[in-house]
mmCIF file of C-alpha atoms and ligand atoms in Angstrom:
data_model
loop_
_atom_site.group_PDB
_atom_site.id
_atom_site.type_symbol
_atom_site.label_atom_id
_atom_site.label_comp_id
_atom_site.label_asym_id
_atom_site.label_seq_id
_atom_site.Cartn_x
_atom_site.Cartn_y
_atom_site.Cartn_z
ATOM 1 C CA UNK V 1052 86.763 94.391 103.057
ATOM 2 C CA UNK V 1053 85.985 98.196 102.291
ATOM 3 C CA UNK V 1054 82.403 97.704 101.350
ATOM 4 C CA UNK V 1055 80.574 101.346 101.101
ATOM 5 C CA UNK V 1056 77.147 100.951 101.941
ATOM 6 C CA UNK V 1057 74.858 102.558 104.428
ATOM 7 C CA UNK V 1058 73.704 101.470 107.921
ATOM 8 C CA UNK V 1059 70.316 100.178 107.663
ATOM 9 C CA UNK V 1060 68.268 97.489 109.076
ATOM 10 C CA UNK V 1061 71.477 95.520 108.791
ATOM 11 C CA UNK V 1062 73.406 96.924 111.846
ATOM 12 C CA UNK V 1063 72.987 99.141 115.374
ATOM 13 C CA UNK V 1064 74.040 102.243 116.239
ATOM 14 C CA UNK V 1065 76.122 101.680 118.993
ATOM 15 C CA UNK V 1066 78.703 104.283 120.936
ATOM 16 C CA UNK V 1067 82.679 103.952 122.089
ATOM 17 C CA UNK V 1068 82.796 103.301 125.467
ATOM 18 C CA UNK V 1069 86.968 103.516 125.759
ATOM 19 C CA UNK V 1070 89.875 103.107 123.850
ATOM 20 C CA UNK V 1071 92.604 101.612 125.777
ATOM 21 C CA UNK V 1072 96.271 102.213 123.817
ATOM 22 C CA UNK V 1073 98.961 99.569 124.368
ATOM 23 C CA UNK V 1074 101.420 101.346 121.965
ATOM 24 C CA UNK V 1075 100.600 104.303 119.508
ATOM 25 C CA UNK V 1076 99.789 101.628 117.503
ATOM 26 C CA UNK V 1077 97.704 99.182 119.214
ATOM 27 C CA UNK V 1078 94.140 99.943 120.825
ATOM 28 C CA UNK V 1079 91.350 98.041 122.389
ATOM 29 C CA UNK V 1080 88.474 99.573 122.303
ATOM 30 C CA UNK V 1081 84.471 98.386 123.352
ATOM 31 C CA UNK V 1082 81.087 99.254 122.307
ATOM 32 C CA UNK V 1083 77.862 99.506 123.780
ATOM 33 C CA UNK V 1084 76.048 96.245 122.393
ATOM 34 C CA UNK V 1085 72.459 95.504 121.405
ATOM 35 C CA UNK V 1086 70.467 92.854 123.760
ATOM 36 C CA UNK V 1087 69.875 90.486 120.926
ATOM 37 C CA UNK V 1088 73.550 90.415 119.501
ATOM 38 C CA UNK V 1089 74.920 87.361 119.299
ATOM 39 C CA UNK V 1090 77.763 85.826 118.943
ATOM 40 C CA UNK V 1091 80.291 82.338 119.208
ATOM 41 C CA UNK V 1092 83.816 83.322 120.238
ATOM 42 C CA UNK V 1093 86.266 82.739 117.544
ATOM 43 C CA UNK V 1094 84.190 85.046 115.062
ATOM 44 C CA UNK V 1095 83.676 88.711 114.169
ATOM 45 C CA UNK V 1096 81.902 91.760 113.689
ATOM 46 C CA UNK V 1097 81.581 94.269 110.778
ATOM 47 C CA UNK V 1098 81.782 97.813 112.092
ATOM 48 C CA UNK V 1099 81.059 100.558 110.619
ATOM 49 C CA UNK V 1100 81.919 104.566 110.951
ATOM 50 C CA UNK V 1101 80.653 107.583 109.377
ATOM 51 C CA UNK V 1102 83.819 108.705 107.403
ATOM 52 C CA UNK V 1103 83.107 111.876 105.508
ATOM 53 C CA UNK V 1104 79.150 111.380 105.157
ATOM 54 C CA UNK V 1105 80.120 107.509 104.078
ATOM 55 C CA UNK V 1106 79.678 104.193 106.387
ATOM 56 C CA UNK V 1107 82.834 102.509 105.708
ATOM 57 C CA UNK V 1108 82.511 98.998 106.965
ATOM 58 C CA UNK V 1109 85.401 96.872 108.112
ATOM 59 C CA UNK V 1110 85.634 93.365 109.846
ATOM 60 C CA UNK V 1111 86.896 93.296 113.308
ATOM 61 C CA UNK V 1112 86.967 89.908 115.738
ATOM 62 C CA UNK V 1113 85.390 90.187 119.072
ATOM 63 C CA UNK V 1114 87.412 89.888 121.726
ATOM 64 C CA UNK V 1115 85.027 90.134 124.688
ATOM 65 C CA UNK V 1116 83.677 86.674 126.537
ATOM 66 C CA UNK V 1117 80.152 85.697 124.797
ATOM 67 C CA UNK V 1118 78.202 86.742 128.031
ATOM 68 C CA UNK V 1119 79.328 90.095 128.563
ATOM 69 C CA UNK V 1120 77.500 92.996 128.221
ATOM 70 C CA UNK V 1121 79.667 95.169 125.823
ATOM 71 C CA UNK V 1122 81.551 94.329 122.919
ATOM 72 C CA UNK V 1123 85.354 94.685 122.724
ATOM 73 C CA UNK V 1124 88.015 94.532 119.689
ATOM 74 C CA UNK V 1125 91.646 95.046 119.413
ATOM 75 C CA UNK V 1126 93.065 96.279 116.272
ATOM 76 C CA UNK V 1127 96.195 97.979 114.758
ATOM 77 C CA UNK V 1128 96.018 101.562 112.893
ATOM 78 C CA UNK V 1129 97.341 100.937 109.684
ATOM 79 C CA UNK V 1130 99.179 104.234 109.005
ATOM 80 C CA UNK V 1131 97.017 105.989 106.116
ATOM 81 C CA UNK V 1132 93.796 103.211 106.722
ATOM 82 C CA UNK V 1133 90.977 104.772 106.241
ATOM 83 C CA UNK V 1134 88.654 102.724 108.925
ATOM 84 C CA UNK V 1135 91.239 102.885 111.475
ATOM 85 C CA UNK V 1136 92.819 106.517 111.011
ATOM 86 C CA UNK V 1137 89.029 107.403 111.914
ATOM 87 C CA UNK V 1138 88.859 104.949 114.702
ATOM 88 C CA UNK V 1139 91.859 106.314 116.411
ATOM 89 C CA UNK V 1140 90.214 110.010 116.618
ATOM 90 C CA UNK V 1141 86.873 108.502 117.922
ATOM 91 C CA UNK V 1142 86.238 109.427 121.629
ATOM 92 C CA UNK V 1143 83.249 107.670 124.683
ATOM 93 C CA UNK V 1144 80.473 108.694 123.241
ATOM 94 C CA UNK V 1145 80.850 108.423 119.465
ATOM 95 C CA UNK V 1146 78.594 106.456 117.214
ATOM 96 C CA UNK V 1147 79.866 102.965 115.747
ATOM 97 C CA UNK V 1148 77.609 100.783 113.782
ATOM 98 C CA UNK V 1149 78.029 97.025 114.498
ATOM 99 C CA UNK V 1150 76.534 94.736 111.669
ATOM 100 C CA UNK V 1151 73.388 92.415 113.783
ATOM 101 C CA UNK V 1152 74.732 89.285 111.695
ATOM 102 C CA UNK V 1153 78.200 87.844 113.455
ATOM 103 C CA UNK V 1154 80.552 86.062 111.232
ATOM 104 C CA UNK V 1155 83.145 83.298 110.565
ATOM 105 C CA UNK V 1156 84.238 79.830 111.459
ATOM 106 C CA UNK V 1157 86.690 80.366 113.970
ATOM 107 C CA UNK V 1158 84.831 78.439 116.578
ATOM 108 C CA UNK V 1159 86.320 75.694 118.674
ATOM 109 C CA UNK V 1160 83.389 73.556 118.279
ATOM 110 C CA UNK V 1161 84.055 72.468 114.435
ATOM 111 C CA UNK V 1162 86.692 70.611 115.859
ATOM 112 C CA UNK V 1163 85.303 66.950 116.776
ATOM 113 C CA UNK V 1164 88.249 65.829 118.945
ATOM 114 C CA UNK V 1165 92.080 66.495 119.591
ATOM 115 C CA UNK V 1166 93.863 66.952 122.908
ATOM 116 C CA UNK V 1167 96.173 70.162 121.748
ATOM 117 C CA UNK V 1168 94.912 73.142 120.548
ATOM 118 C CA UNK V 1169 97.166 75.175 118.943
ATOM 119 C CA UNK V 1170 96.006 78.994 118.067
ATOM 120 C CA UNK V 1171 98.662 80.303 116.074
ATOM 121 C CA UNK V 1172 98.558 84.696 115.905
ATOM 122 C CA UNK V 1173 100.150 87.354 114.150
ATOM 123 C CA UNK V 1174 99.784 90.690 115.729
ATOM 124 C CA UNK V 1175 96.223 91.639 116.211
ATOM 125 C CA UNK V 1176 94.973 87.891 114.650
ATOM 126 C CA UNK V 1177 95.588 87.436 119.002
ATOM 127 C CA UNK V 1178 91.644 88.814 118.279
ATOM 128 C CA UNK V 1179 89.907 85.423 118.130
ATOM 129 C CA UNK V 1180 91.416 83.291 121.271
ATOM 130 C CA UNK V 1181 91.104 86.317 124.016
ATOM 131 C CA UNK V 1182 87.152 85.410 123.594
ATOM 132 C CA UNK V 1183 87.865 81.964 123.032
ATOM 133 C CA UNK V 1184 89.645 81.330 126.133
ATOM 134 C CA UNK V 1185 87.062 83.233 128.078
ATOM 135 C CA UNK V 1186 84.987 80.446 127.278
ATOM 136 C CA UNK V 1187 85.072 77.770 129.678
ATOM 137 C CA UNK V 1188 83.956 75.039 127.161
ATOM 138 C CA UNK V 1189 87.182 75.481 125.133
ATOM 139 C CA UNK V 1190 89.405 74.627 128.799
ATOM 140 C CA UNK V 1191 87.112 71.056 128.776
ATOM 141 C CA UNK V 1192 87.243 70.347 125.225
ATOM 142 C CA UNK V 1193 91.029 70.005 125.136
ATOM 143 C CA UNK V 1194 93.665 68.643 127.493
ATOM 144 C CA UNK V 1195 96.833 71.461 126.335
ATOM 145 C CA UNK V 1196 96.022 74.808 124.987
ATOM 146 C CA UNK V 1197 98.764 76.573 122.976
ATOM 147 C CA UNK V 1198 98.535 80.180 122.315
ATOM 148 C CA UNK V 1199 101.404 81.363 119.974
ATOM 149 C CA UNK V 1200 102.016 85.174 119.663
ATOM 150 C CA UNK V 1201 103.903 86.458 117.142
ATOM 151 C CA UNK V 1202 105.000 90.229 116.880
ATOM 152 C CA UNK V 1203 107.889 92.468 115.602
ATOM 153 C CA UNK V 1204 108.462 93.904 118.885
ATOM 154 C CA UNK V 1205 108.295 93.203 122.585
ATOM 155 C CA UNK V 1206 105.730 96.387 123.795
ATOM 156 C CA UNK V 1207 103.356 94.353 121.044
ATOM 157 C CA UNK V 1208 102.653 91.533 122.856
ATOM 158 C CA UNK V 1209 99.704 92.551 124.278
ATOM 159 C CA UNK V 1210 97.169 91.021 126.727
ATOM 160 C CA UNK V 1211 99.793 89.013 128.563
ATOM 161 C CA UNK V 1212 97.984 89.806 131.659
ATOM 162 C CA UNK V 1213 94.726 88.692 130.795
ATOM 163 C CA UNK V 1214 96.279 85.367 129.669
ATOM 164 C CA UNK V 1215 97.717 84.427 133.177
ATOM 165 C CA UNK V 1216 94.479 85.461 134.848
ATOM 166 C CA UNK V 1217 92.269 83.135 132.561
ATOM 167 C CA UNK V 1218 94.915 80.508 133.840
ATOM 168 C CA UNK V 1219 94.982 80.954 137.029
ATOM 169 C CA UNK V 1220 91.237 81.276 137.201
ATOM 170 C CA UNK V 1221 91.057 77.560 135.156
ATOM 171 C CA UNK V 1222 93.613 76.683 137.690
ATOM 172 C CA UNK V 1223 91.570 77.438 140.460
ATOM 173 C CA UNK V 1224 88.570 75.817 138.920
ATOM 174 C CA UNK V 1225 90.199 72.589 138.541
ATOM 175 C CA UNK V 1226 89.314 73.234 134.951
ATOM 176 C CA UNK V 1227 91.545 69.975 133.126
ATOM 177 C CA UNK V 1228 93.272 72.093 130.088
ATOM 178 C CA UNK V 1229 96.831 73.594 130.781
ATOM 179 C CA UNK V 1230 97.506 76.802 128.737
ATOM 180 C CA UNK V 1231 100.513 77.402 127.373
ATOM 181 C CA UNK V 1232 101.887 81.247 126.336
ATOM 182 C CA UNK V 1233 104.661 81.125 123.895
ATOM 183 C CA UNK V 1234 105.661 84.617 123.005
ATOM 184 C CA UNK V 1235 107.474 85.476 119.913
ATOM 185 C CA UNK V 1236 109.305 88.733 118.465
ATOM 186 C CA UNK V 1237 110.567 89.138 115.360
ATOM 187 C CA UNK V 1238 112.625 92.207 115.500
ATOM 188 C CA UNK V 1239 113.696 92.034 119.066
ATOM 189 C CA UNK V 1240 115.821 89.349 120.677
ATOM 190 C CA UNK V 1241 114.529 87.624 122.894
ATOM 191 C CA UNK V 1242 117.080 85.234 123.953
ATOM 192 C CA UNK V 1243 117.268 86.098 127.376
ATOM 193 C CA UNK V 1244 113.654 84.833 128.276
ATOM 194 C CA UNK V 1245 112.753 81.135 128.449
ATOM 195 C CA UNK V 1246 109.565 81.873 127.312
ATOM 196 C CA UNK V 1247 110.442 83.927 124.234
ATOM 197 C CA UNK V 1248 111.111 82.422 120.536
ATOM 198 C CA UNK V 1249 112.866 84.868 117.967
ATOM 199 C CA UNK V 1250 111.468 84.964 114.417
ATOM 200 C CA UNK V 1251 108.906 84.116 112.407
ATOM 201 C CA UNK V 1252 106.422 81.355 113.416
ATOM 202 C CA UNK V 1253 106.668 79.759 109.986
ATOM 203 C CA UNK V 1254 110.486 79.178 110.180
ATOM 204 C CA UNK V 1255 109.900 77.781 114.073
ATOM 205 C CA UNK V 1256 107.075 75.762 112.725
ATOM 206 C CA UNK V 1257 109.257 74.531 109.915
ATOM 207 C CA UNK V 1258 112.131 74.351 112.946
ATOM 208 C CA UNK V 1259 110.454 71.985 115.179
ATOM 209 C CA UNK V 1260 111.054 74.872 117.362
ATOM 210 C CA UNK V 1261 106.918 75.408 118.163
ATOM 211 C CA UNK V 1262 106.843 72.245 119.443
ATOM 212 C CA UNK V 1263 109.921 72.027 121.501
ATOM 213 C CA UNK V 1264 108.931 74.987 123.305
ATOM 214 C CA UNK V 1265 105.287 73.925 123.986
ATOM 215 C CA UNK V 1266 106.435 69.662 124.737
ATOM 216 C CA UNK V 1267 104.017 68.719 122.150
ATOM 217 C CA UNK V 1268 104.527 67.260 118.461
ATOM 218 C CA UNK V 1269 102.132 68.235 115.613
ATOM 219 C CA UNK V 1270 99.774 65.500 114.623
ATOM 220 C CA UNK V 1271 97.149 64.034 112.721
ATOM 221 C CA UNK V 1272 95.620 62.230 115.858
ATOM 222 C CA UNK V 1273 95.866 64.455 118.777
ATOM 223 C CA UNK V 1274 96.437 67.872 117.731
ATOM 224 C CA UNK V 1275 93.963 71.311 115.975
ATOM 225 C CA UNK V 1276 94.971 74.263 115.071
ATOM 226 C CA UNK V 1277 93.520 77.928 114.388
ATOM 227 C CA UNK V 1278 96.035 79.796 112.604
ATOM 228 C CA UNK V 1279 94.839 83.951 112.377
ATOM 229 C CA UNK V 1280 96.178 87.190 111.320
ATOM 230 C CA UNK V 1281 99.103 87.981 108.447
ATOM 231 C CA UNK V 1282 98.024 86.022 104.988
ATOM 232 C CA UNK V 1283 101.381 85.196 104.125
ATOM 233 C CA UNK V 1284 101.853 83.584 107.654
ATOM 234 C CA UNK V 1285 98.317 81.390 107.038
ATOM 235 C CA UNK V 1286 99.078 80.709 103.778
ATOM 236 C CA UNK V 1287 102.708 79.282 104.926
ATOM 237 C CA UNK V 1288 101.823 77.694 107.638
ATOM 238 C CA UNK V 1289 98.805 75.842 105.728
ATOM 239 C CA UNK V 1290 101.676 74.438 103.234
ATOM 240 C CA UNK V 1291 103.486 73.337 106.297
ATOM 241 C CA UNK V 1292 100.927 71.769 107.722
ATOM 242 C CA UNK V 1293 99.681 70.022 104.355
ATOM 243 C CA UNK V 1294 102.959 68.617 104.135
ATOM 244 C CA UNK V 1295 102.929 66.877 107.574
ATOM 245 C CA UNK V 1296 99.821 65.275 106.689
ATOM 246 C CA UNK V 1297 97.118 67.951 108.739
ATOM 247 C CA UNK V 1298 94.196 69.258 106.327
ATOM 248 C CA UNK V 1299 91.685 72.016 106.322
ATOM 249 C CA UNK V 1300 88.361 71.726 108.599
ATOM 250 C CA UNK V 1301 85.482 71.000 106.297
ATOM 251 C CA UNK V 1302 81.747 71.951 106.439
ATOM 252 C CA UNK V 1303 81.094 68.097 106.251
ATOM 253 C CA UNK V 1304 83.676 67.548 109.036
ATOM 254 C CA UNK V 1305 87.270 65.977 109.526
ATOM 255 C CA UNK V 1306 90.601 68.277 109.283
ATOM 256 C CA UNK V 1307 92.564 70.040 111.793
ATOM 257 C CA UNK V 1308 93.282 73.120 111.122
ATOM 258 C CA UNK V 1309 90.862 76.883 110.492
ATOM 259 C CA UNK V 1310 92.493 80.152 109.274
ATOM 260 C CA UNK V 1311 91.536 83.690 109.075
ATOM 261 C CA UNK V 1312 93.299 86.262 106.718
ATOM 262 C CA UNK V 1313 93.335 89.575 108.254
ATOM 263 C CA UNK V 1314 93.760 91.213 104.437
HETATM 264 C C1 FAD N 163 87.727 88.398 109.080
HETATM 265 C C2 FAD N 163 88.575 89.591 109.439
HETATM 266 C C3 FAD N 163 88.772 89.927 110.768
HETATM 267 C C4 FAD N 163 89.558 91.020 111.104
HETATM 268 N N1 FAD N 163 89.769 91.312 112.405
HETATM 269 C C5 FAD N 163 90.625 92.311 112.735
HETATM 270 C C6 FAD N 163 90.934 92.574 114.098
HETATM 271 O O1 FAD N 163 90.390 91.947 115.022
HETATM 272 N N2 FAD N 163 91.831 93.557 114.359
HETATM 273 C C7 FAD N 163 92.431 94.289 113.374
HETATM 274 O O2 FAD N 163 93.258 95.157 113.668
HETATM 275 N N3 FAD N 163 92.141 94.070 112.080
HETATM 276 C C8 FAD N 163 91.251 93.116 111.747
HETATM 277 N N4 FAD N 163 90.952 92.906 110.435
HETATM 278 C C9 FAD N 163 91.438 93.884 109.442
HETATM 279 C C10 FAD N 163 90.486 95.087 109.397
HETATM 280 O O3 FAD N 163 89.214 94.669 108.931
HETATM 281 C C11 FAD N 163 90.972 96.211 108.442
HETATM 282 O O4 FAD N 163 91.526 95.679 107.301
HETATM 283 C C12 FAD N 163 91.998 97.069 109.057
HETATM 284 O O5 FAD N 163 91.446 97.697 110.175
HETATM 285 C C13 FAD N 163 92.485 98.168 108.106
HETATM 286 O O6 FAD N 163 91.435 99.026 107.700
HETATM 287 P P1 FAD N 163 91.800 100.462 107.125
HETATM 288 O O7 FAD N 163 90.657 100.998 106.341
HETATM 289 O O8 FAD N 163 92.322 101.344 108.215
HETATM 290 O O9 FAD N 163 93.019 100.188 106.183
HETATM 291 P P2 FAD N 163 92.998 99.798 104.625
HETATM 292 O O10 FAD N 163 93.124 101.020 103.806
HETATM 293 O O11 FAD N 163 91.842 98.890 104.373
HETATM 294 O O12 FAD N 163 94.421 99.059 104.545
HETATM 295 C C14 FAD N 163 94.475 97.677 104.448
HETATM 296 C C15 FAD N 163 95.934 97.300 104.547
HETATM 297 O O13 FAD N 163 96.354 97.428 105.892
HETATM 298 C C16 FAD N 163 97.105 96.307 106.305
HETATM 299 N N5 FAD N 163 96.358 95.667 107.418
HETATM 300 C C17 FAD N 163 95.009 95.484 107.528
HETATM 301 N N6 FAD N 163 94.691 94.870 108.680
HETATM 302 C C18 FAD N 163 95.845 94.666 109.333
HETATM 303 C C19 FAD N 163 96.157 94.080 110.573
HETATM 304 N N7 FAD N 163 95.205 93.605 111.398
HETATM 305 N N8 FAD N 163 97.454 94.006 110.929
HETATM 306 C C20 FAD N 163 98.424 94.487 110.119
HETATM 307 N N9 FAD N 163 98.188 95.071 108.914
HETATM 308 C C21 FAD N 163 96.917 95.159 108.521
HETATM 309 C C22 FAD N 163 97.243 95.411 105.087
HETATM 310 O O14 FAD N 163 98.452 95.708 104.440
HETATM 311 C C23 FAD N 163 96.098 95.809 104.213
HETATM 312 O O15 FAD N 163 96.342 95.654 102.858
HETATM 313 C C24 FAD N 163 90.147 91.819 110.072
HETATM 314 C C25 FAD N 163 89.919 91.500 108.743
HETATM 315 C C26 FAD N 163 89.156 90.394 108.421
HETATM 316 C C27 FAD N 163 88.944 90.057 106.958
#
């Protein structure tokens, strides 16, 4: 998505408010936001930045919970990326223009029924649940909630934090859904911890290892998935899935499963 165009009546000038960096890598950063932006968590934003007198555009999910007043992302800087070689100079202050439409179909509600949702992330496709499981619907909807983090190495796996504070705060509401965290790395091993797979989550798909680890089996009847982030991964995993019977969510309803490619 590298769209040139400029900001018109199509977006808002809004300004950084921080950057926080996990790695050298890895930033979340939030935005002023316009009173009359709206948006469902699951979907995203198209941002743009004055690079070199041009608005450069790029699609980022939002991360914040629906009601709050500012608008937060996380994202990677792709070494030589335009948008985000810009982004990681920008300081408090700057300008950032954030599109008024919101976009994509990432939304827990186009799921009918199922007991297990499974949200399946590479790196920064994490974007998508942190707002989702801000929302409070999402811990009714469904009686297990599986969050799957993939990453090449441990300092990556961001937000771990804000994960067992959403829990204990759904805990402490009596709120029926139980989350589960299951943390993968790639490049690191991870043997030591319980709660830590090694590899790819294709192969622990493909494994049966996913499902060990969360007590759950894959199915038709009970469980839906969100899969988000590396296009290889989605389109993998979608294969998997085909074969074990699951199919895509449709505008006219039925399925189990929505992706997002990142690129
Ligand atoms: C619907 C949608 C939602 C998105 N949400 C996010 C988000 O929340 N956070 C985020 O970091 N990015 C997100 N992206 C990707 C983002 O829009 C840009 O592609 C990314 O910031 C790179 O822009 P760039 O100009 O710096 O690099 P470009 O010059 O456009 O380089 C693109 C290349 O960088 C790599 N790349 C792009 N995005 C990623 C990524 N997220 N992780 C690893 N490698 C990547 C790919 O190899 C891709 O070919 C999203 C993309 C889409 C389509």
């Amino acid at each position: 998505m590298s769209e040139q165009t400029t900001a018109t009546d199509k977006a808002t000038q809004e300004s950084l408010i921080s950057i926080h960096r996990w790695t050298d890598k890895l930033l979340t950063f939030r935005t002023t936001r316009s009173a009359d932006y709206r948006f469902t968590p699951g979907q995203f934003a198209r941002l743009g930045l004055l690079i070199n007198g041009e608005m450069v555009w790029r699609a980022y999910s939002i991360t914040s919970a629906e009601a709050e007043d500012q608008l937060e992302y996380y994202a990677i800087v792709v070494p030589g990326g335009l948008f985000t070689s810009a982004l990681n100079q920008l300081q408090p202050g700057d300008p950032v223009w954030v599109e008024k439409l919101s976009y994509g179909f990432m939304t827990p509600d186009r799921f009918a029924d199922g007991e297990d949702f499974w949200m399946l992330a590479t790196g920064t496709g994490l974007g998508p649940y942190i707002s989702i499981l801000q929302q409070r619907e999402v811990w009714q909807q469904f009686r297990h909630l599986i969050l799957v983090h993939c990453v090449r190495h441990e300092e990556e796996l961001t937000y771990q934090e804000k994960f067992e504070t959403l829990r204990a705060e759904a805990a402490a509401q009596n709120l029926p859904a139980q989350l589960q965290l299951i943390r993968m790395t790639t490049r690191d091993d991870g043997a030591a911890q319980p709660d830590r797979l090694q590899g790819r989550i294709t192969s622990a798909l493909r494994e049966g290892r996913l499902e060990r680890a969360a007590g759950l089996a894959i199915t038709t009847a009970s469980s839906r998935l969100m899969v988000c982030g590396n296009p290889d991964m989605i389109t993998e995993v979608r294969e998997i899935l085909k074969e074990r019977g699951l199919g895509p969510c449709r505008r006219a309803g039925g399925g189990q499963f929505i992706t997002e490619d990142y690129w």
